[in-house]
Short mmCIF file of C-alpha atoms and ligand atoms in Angstrom, two decimals:
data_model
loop_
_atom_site.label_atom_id
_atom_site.label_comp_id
_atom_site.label_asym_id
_atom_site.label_seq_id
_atom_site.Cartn_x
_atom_site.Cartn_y
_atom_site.Cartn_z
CA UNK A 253 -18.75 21.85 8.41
CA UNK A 254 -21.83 19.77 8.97
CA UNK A 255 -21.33 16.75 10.24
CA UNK A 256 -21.88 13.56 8.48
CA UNK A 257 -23.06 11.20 11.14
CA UNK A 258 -23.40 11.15 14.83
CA UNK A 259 -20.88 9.57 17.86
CA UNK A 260 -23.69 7.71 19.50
CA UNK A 261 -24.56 6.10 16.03
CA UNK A 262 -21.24 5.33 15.32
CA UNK A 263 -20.54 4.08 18.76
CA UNK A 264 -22.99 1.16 18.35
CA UNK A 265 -20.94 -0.49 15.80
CA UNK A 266 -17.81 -1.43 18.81
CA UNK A 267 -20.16 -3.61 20.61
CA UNK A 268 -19.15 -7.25 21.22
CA UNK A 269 -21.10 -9.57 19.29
CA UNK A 270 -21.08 -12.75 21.42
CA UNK A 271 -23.50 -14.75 19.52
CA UNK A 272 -22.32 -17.23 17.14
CA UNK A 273 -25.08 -17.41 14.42
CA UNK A 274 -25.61 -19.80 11.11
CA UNK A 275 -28.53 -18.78 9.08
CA UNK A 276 -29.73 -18.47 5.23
CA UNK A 277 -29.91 -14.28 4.69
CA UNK A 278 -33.90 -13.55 4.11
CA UNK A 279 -35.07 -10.33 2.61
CA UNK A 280 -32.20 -10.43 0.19
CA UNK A 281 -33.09 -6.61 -1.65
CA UNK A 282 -31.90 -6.84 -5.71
CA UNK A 283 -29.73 -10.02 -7.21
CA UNK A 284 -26.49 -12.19 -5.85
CA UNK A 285 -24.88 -12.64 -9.46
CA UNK A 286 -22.03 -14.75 -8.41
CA UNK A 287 -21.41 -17.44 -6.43
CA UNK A 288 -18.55 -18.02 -4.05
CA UNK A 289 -17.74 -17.49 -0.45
CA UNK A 290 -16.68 -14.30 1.44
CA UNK A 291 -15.03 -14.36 4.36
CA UNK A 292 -14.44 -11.57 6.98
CA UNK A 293 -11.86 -11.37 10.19
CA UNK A 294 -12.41 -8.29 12.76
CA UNK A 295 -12.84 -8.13 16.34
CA UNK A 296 -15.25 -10.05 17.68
CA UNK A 297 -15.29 -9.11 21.17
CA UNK A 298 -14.51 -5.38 22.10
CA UNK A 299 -14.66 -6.33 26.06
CA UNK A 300 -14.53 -9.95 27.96
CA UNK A 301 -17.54 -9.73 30.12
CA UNK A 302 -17.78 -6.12 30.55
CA UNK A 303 -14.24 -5.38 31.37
CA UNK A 304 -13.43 -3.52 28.00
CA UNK A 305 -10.90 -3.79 25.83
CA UNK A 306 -8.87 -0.07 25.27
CA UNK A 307 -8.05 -0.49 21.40
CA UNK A 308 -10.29 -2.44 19.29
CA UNK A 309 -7.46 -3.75 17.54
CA UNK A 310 -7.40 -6.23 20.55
CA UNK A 311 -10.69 -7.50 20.39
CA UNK A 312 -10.75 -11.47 20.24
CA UNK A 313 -10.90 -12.76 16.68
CA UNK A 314 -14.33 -13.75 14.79
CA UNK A 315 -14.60 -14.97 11.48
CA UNK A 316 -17.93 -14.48 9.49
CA UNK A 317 -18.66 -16.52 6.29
CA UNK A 318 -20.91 -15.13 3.32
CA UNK A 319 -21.77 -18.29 1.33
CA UNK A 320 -23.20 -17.10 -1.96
CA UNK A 321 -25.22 -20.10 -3.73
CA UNK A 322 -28.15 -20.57 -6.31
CA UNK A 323 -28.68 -16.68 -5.87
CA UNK A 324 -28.95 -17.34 -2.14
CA UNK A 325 -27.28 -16.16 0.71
CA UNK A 326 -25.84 -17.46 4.05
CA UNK A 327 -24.52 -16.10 6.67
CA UNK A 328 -22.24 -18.15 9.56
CA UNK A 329 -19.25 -16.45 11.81
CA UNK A 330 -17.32 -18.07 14.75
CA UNK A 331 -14.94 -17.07 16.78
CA UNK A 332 -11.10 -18.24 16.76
CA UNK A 333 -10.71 -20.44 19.53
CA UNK A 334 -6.85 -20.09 20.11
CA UNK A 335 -5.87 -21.15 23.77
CA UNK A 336 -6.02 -18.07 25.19
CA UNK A 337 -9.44 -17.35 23.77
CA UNK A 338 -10.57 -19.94 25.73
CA UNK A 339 -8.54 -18.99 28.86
CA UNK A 340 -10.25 -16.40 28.92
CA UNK A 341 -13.60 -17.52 28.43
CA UNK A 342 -13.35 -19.70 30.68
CA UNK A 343 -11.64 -17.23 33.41
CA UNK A 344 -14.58 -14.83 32.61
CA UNK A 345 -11.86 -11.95 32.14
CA UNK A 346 -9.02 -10.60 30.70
CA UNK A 347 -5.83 -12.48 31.02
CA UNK A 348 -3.63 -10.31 28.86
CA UNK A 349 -2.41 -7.29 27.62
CA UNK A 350 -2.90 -6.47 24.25
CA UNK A 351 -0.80 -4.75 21.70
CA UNK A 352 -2.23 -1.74 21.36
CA UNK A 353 -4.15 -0.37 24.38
CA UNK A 354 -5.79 -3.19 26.46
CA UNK A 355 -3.44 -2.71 29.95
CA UNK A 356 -3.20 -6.15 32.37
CA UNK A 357 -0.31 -6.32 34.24
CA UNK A 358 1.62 -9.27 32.94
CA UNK A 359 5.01 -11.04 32.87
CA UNK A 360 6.16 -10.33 29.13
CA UNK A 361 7.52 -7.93 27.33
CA UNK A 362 10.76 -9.10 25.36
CA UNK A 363 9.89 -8.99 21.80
CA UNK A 364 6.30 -7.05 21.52
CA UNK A 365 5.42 -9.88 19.02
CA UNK A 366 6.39 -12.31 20.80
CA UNK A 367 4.41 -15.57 20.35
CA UNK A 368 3.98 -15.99 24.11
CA UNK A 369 1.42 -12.89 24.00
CA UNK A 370 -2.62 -13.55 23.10
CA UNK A 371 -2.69 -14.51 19.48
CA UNK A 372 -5.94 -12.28 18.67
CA UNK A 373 -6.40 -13.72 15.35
CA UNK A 374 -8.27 -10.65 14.33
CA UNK A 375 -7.20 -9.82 11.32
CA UNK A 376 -7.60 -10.92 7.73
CA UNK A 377 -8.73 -14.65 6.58
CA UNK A 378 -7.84 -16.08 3.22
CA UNK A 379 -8.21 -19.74 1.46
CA UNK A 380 -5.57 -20.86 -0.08
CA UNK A 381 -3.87 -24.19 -0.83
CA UNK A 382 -6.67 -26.03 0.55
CA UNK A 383 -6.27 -24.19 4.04
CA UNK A 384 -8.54 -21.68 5.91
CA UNK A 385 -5.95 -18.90 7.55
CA UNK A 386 -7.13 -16.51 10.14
CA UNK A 387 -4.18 -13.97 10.79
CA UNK A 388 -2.43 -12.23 12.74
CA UNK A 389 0.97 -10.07 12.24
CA UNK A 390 2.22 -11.11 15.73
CA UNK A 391 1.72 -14.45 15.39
CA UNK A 392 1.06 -17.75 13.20
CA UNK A 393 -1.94 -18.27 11.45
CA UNK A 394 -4.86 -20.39 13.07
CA UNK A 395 -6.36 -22.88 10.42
CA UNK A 396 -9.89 -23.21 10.26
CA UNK A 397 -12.23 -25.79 8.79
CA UNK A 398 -14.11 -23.52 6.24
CA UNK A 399 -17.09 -25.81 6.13
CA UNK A 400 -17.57 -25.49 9.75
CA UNK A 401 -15.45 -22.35 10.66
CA UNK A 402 -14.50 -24.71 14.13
CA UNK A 403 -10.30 -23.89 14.62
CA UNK A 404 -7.82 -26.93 13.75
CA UNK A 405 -5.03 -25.23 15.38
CA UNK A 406 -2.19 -23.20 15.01
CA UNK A 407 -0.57 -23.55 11.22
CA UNK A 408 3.23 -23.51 10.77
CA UNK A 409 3.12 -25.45 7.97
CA UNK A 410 5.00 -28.83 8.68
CA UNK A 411 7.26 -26.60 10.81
CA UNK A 412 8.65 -23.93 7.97
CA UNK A 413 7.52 -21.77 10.35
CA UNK A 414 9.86 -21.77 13.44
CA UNK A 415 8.77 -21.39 16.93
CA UNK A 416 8.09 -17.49 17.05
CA UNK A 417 8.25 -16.71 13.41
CA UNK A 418 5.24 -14.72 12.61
CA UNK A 419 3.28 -14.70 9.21
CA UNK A 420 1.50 -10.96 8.35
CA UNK A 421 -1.94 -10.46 7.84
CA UNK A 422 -1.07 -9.06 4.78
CA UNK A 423 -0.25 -11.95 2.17
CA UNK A 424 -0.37 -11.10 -2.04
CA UNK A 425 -1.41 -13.88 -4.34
CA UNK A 426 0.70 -13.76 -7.65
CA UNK A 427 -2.43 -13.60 -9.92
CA UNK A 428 -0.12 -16.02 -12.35
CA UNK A 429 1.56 -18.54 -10.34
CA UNK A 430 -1.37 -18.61 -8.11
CA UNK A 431 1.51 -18.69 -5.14
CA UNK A 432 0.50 -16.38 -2.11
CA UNK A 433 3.79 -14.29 -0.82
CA UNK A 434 4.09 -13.33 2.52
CA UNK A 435 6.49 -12.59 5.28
CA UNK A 436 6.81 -11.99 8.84
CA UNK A 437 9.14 -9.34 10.97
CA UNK A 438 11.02 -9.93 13.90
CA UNK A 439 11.39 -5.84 15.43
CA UNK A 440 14.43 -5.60 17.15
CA UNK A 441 17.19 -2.56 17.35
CA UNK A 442 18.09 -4.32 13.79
CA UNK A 443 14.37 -5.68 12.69
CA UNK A 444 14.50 -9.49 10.47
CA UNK A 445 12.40 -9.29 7.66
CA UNK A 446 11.43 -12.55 6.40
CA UNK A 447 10.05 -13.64 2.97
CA UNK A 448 7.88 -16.36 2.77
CA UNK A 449 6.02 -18.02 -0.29
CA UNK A 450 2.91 -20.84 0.24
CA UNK A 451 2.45 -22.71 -2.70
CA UNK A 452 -0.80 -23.82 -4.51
CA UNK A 453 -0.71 -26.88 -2.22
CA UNK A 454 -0.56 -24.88 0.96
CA UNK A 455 3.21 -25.89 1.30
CA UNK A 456 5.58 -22.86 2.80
CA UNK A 457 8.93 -21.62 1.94
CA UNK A 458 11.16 -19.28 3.20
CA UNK A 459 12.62 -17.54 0.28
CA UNK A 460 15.29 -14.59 1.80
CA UNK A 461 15.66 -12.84 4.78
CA UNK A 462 17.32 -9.95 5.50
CA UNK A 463 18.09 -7.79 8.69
CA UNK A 464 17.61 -3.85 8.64
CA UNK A 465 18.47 -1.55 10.98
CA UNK A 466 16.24 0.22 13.05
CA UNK A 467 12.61 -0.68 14.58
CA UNK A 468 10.31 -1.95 12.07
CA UNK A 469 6.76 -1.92 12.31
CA UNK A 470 5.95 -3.87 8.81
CA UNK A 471 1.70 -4.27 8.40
CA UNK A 472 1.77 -4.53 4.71
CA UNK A 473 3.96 -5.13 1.62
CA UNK A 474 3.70 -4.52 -2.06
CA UNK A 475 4.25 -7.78 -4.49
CA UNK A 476 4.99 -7.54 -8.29
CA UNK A 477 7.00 -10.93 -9.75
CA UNK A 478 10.52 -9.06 -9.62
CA UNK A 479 10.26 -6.74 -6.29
CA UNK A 480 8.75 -7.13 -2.78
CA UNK A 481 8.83 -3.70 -1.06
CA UNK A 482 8.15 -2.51 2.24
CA UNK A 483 7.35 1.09 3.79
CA UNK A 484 9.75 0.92 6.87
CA UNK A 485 8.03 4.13 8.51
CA UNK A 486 10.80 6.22 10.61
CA UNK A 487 9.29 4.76 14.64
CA UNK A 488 10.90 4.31 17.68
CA UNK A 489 9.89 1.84 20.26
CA UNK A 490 10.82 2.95 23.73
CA UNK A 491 10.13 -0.11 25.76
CA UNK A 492 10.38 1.44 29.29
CA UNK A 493 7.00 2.79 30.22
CA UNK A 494 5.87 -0.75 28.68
CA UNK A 495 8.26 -2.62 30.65
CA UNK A 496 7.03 -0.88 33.83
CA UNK A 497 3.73 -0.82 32.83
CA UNK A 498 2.50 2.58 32.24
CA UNK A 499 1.74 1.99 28.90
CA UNK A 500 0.70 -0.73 26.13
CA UNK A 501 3.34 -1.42 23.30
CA UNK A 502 1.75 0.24 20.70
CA UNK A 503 1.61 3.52 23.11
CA UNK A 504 5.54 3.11 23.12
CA UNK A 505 6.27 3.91 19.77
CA UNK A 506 6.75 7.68 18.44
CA UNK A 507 7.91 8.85 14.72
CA UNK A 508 11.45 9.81 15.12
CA UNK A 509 11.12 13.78 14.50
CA UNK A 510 12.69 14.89 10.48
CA UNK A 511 13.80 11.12 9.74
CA UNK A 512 13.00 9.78 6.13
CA UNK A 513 11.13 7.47 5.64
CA UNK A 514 12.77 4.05 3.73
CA UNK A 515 11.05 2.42 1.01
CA UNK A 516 12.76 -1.20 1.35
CA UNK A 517 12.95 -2.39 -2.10
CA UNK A 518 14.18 -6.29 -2.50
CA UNK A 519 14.19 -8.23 -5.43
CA UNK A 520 13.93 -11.77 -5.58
CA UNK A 521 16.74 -13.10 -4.71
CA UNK A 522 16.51 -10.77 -1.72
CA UNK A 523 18.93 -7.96 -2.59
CA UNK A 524 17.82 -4.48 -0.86
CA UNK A 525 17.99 -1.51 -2.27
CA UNK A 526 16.90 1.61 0.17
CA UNK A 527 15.04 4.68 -1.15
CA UNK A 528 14.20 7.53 1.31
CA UNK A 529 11.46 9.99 0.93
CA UNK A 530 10.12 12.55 3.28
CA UNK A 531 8.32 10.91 6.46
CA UNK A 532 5.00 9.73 6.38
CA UNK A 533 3.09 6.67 8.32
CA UNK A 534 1.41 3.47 5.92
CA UNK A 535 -0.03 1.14 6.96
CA UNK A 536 -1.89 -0.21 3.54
CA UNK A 537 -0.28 -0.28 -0.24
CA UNK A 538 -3.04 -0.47 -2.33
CA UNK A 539 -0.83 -1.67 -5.55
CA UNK A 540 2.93 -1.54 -7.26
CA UNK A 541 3.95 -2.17 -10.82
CA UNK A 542 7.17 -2.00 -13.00
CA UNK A 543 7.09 0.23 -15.96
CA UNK A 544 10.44 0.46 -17.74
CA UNK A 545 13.12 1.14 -14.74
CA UNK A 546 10.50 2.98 -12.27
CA UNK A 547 8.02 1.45 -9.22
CA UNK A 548 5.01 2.44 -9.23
CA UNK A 549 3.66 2.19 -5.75
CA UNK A 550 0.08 3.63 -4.41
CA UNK A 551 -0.29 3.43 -1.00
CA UNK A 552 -2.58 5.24 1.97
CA UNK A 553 0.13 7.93 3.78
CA UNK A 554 -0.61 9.41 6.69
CA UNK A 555 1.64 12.27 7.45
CA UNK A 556 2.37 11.56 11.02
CA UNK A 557 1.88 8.08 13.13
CA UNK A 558 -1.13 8.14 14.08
CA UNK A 559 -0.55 7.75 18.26
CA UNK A 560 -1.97 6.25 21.07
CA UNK A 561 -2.77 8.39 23.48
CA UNK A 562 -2.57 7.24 27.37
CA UNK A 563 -6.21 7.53 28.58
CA UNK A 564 -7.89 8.43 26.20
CA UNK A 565 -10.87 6.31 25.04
CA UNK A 566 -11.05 5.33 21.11
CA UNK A 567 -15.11 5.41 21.20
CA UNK A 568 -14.79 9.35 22.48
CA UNK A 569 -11.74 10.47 19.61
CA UNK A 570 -12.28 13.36 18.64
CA UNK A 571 -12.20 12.83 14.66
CA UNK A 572 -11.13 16.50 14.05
CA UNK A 573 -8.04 16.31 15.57
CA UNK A 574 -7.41 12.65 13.90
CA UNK A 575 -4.72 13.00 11.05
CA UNK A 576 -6.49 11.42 7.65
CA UNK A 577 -4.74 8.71 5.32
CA UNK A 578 -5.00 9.83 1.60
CA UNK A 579 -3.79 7.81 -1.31
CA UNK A 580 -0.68 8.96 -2.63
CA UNK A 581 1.80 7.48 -5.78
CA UNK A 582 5.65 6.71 -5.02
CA UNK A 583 7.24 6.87 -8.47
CA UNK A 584 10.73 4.84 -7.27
CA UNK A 585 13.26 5.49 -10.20
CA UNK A 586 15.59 2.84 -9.63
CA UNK A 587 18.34 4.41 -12.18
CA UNK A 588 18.12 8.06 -10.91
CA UNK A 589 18.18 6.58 -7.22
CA UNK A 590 14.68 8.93 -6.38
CA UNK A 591 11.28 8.69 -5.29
CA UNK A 592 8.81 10.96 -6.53
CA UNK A 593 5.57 11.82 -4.62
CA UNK A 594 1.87 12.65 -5.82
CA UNK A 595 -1.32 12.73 -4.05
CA UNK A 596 -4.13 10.83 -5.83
CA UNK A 597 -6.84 11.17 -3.92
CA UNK A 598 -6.77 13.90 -1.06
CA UNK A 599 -9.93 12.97 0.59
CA UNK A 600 -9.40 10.80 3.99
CA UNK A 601 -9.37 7.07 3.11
CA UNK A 602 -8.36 3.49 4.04
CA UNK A 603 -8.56 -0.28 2.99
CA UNK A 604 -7.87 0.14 -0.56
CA UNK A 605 -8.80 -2.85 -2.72
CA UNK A 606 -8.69 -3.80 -6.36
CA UNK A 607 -8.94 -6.42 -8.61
CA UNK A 608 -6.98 -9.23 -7.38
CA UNK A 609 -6.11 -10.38 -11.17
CA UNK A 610 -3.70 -7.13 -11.31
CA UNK A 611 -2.02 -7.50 -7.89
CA UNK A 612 1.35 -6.54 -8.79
CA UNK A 613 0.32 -5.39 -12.22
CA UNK A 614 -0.31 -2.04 -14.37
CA UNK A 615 -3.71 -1.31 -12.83
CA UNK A 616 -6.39 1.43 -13.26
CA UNK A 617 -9.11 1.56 -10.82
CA UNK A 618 -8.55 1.13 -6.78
CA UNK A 619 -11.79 1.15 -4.51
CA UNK A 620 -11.71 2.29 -0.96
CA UNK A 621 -13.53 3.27 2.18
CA UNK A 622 -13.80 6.89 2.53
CA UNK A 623 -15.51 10.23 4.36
CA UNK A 624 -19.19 10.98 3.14
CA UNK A 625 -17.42 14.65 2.50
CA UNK A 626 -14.60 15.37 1.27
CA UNK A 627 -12.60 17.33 3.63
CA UNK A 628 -11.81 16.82 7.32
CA UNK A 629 -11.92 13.20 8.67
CA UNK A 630 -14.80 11.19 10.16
CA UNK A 631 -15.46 7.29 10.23
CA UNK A 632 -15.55 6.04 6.56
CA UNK A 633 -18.73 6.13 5.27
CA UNK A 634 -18.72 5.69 1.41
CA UNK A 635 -16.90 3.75 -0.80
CA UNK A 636 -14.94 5.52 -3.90
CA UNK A 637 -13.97 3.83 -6.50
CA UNK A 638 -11.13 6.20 -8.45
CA UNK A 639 -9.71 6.14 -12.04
CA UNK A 640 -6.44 6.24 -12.13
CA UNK A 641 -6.22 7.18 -15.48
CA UNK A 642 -8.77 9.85 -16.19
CA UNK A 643 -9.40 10.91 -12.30
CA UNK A 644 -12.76 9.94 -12.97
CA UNK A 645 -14.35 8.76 -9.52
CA UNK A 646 -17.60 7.03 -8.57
CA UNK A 647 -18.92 7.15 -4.93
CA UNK A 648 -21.40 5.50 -2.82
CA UNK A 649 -22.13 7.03 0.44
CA UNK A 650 -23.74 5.48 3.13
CA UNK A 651 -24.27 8.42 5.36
CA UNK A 652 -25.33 9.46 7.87
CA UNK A 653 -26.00 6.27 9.48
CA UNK A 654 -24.27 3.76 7.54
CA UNK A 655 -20.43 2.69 8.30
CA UNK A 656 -18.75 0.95 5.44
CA UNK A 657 -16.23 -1.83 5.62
CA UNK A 658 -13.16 -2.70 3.80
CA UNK A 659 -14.24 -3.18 0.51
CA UNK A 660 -13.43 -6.72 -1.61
CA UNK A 661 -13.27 -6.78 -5.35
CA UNK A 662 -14.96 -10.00 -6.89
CA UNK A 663 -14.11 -10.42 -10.41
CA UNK A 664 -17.17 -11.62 -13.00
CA UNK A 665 -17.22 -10.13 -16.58
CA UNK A 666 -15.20 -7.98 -19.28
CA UNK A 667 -12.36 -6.15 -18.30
CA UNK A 668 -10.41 -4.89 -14.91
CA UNK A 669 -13.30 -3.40 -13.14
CA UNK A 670 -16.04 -5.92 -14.71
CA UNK A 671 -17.33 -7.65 -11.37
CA UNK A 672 -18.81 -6.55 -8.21
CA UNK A 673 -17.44 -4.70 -4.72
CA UNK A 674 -19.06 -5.93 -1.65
CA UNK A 675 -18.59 -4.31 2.08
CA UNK A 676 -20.55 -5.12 4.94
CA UNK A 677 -21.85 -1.65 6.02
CA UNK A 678 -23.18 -0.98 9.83
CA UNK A 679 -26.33 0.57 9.46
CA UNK A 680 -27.17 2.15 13.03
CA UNK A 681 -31.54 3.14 11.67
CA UNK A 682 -31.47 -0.35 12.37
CA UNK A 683 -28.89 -1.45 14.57
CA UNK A 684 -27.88 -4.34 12.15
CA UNK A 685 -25.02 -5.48 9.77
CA UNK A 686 -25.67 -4.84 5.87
CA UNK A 687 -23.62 -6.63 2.99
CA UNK A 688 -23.73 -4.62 -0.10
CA UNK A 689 -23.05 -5.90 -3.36
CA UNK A 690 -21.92 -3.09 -5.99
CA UNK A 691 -21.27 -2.83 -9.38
CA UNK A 692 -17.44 -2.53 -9.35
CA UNK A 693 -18.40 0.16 -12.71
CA UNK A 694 -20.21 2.92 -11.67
CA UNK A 695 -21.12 1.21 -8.24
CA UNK A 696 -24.75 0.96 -8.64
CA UNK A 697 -26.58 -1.29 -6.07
CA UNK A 698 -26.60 -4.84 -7.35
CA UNK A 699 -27.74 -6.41 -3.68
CA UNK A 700 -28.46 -5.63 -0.07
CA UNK A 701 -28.05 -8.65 2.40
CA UNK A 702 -29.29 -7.52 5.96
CA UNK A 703 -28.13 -9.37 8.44
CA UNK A 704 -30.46 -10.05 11.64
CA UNK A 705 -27.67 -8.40 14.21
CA UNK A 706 -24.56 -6.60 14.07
CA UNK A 707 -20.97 -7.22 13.52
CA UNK A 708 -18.49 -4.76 15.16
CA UNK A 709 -16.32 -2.84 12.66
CA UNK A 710 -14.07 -5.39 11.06
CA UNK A 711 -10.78 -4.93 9.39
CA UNK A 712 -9.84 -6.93 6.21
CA UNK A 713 -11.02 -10.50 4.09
CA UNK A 714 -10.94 -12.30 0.64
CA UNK A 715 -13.33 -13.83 -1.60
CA UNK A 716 -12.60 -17.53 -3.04
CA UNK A 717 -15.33 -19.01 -5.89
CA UNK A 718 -15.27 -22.20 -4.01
CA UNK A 719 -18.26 -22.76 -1.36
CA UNK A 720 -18.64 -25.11 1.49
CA UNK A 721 -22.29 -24.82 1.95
CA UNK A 722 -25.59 -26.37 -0.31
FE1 FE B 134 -4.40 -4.13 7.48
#
């Protein structure tokens, strides 16, 4: 099969970005129909002063802003300055370990999310209740000042959050109490899962917690009014090599061979009801909804866990041999006691998005990153935007030298998909960053916003109507 872009070009998008920039967007291609502001978490830094990181899911942190305004555009991103941010700036090197493949030999180890480790910051940002939130699974949230991006400080909310309780990256607004719902796991032989909710006033609340058993490695949840559920994929965490250094944590853990995996399905009050199906690795749910006594839950599956290897470099994977995500339906029939599994799109995807008005809702079109073709696996290059209903699907492909983003849905106009998809797309021709503003229809170019440098590949962010910027 041809290939759909090159390593070298793709490369060039996992360079640090050390520059911290604030300027209006000039050149602006088409229209900006809304107004707004989008903001962006990813790693900032892939190396501290040359030493590199070895995942870049332990890249420092950095928060961009997209102020949309008068059908202008401005641009703004800063990094998260946590303490050990600026340990490490200062120390001009690396002064811990990361998660997933950074090594540094260091004191800690106990609980891999331990709040003693480097709070990286690096991975989703969302207003709400009058707070900016930069998150992190392992860790609390750091609150920025969204007018200036500068970091307030670490956010437990008046203390709701203990010492060491974490808060995911992976919050869901209820699009009709406005409250965002959230939780945070404590992994252990038996693993806590906690269920948080943050009010419209930026007030938390611990509403349940429960303890499974087993090693639980909890990214994302699903959210309808009645049910939280959680894909408790079948992994093991040997801490040994870890302990003695051999290996990062995330190298540690291995899917337990012919082990379901458990769809953790609590309602409200924080009752659990278990549902095994055959074993698969999520990391993102892309929607649920009740109809009648079933679940319907979408979410990215990859059949296997997706390992780090030992030595092995991330910007020299070989994508061939790189196990793709594809979007698959978990009908849960909570009567029969079964889950029942389709494909729905078999095409190698990730960062599914939709429109946040029917989070937790009957919903018919989910947009995601995926391949330019449509077998094999490669870096996500397009964005698809798929019909539920009919199997209709619209795509926009960037290829072969443009590297698309998670997209965001931002709602304007008639009906579920009337508004627009943005993702900032890495377009190595020029060796720049690209926001793209889509028609969430048929996605049609709306706008292009080229940026005057790069952002490394980033992982997730919102959209809020508000803006912070004239
Ligand atoms: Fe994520």
């Amino acid at each position: 099969m041809m290939a759909t872009f090159t390593r070298s070009d793709w490369q060039q998008g996992y360079r640090s970005q050390t520059e911290e920039y604030s300027y209006w967007i000039e050149e602006v291609e088409g229209q900006i129909p809304f107004e707004g502001t989008l903001f962006r978490n990813g790693p900032g830094l892939l190396d501290r002063n040359g030493q590199p990181y070895g995942h870049p899911f332990d890249g420092d942190g950095m928060v961009c802003r997209f102020t949309f305004v008068d059908g202008k555009a401005h641009f703004c991103n800063r990094f998260v300055r946590t303490p050990e941010f600026l340990a490490e700036e200062k120390a001009g090197k690396i002064l811990y370990r990361g998660v997933f493949g950074t090594q540094k030999p260091g004191g800690w180890w106990h609980n891999i999310f331990d709040r003693k480790m480097k709070n990286i910051t690096n991975t989703n940002v969302i207003y709400h209740g009058g707070k900016l939130l930069a998150l992190w699974e392992g860790g609390q949230p750091y609150r920025l000042d969204p007018a200036t991006l500068d970091t307030i400080g670490m956010e437990n909310f008046n203390r709701a959050l203990a010492p060491g309780q974490v808060f995911t990256a992976h919050p869901r607004r209820d699009p009709d109490t406005g409250e965002l719902w959230g939780f945070g796991v404590e992994p252990g032989l038996k693993s806590i899962i906690r269920v948080f909710v943050v009010d419209q006033d930026g007030n938390l609340q611990e509403k349940y917690q429960t303890k499974v058993p087993g090693f639980s490695f909890l990214h994302d949840f699903a959210y309808t009014t009645n049910y939280q559920v959680f894909a408790q994929n079948p992994l093991t965490f040997d801490p040994l090599p870890f302990l003695l250094g051999f290996k990062t944590a995330g190298m540690c853990l291995e899917l337990k061979p012919n082990t379901p995996s458990l769809l953790l399905v609590f309602d409200r009050s924080g009752h659990l009801t278990t549902y095994p199906t055959d074993p698969c690795f999520i990391f993102h749910h892309s929607n649920i909804y009740e109809e009648e006594d079933k679940l319907i839950l979408d979410s990215v599956c990859y059949p296997t866990y997706p390992k780090l290897e030992e030595g092995v470099n991330y910007l020299e994977i070989d994508f061939d041999r790189v196990i793709p995500g594809k979007l698959e339906r978990f009908v849960i029939d909570r009567t029969q006691k079964t889950v029942k599994r389709s494909v729905l799109l078999d095409r190698s995807c990730e960062f599914p998005a939709l429109n946040p008005q029917y989070v937790g809702k009957k919903y018919r079109y989910v947009y995601l990153g995926c391949t330019a073709a449509e077998q094999g696996n490669a870096p996500l290059q397009a964005i698809i935007k798929l019909d539920l209903q009919t199997g209709e699907r619209h795509i926009r492909s960037f290829a072969p030298r443009g590297f698309v983003g998670e997209p965001v849905f931002i709602p304007g106009g008639e009906g579920e998909d009337g508004g627009w998809v943005t993702t900032l797309v890495f377009n190595a021709e020029h060796n720049r960053s690209e926001l793209f503003i889509l028609d969430a229809r048929n996605l049609e170019l709306v706008g292009l916003l080229p940026l005057k440098h790069h952002i490394p590949y980033g992982l997730h962010g919102s959209f809020t109507p508000q803006v912070w910027m004239r």
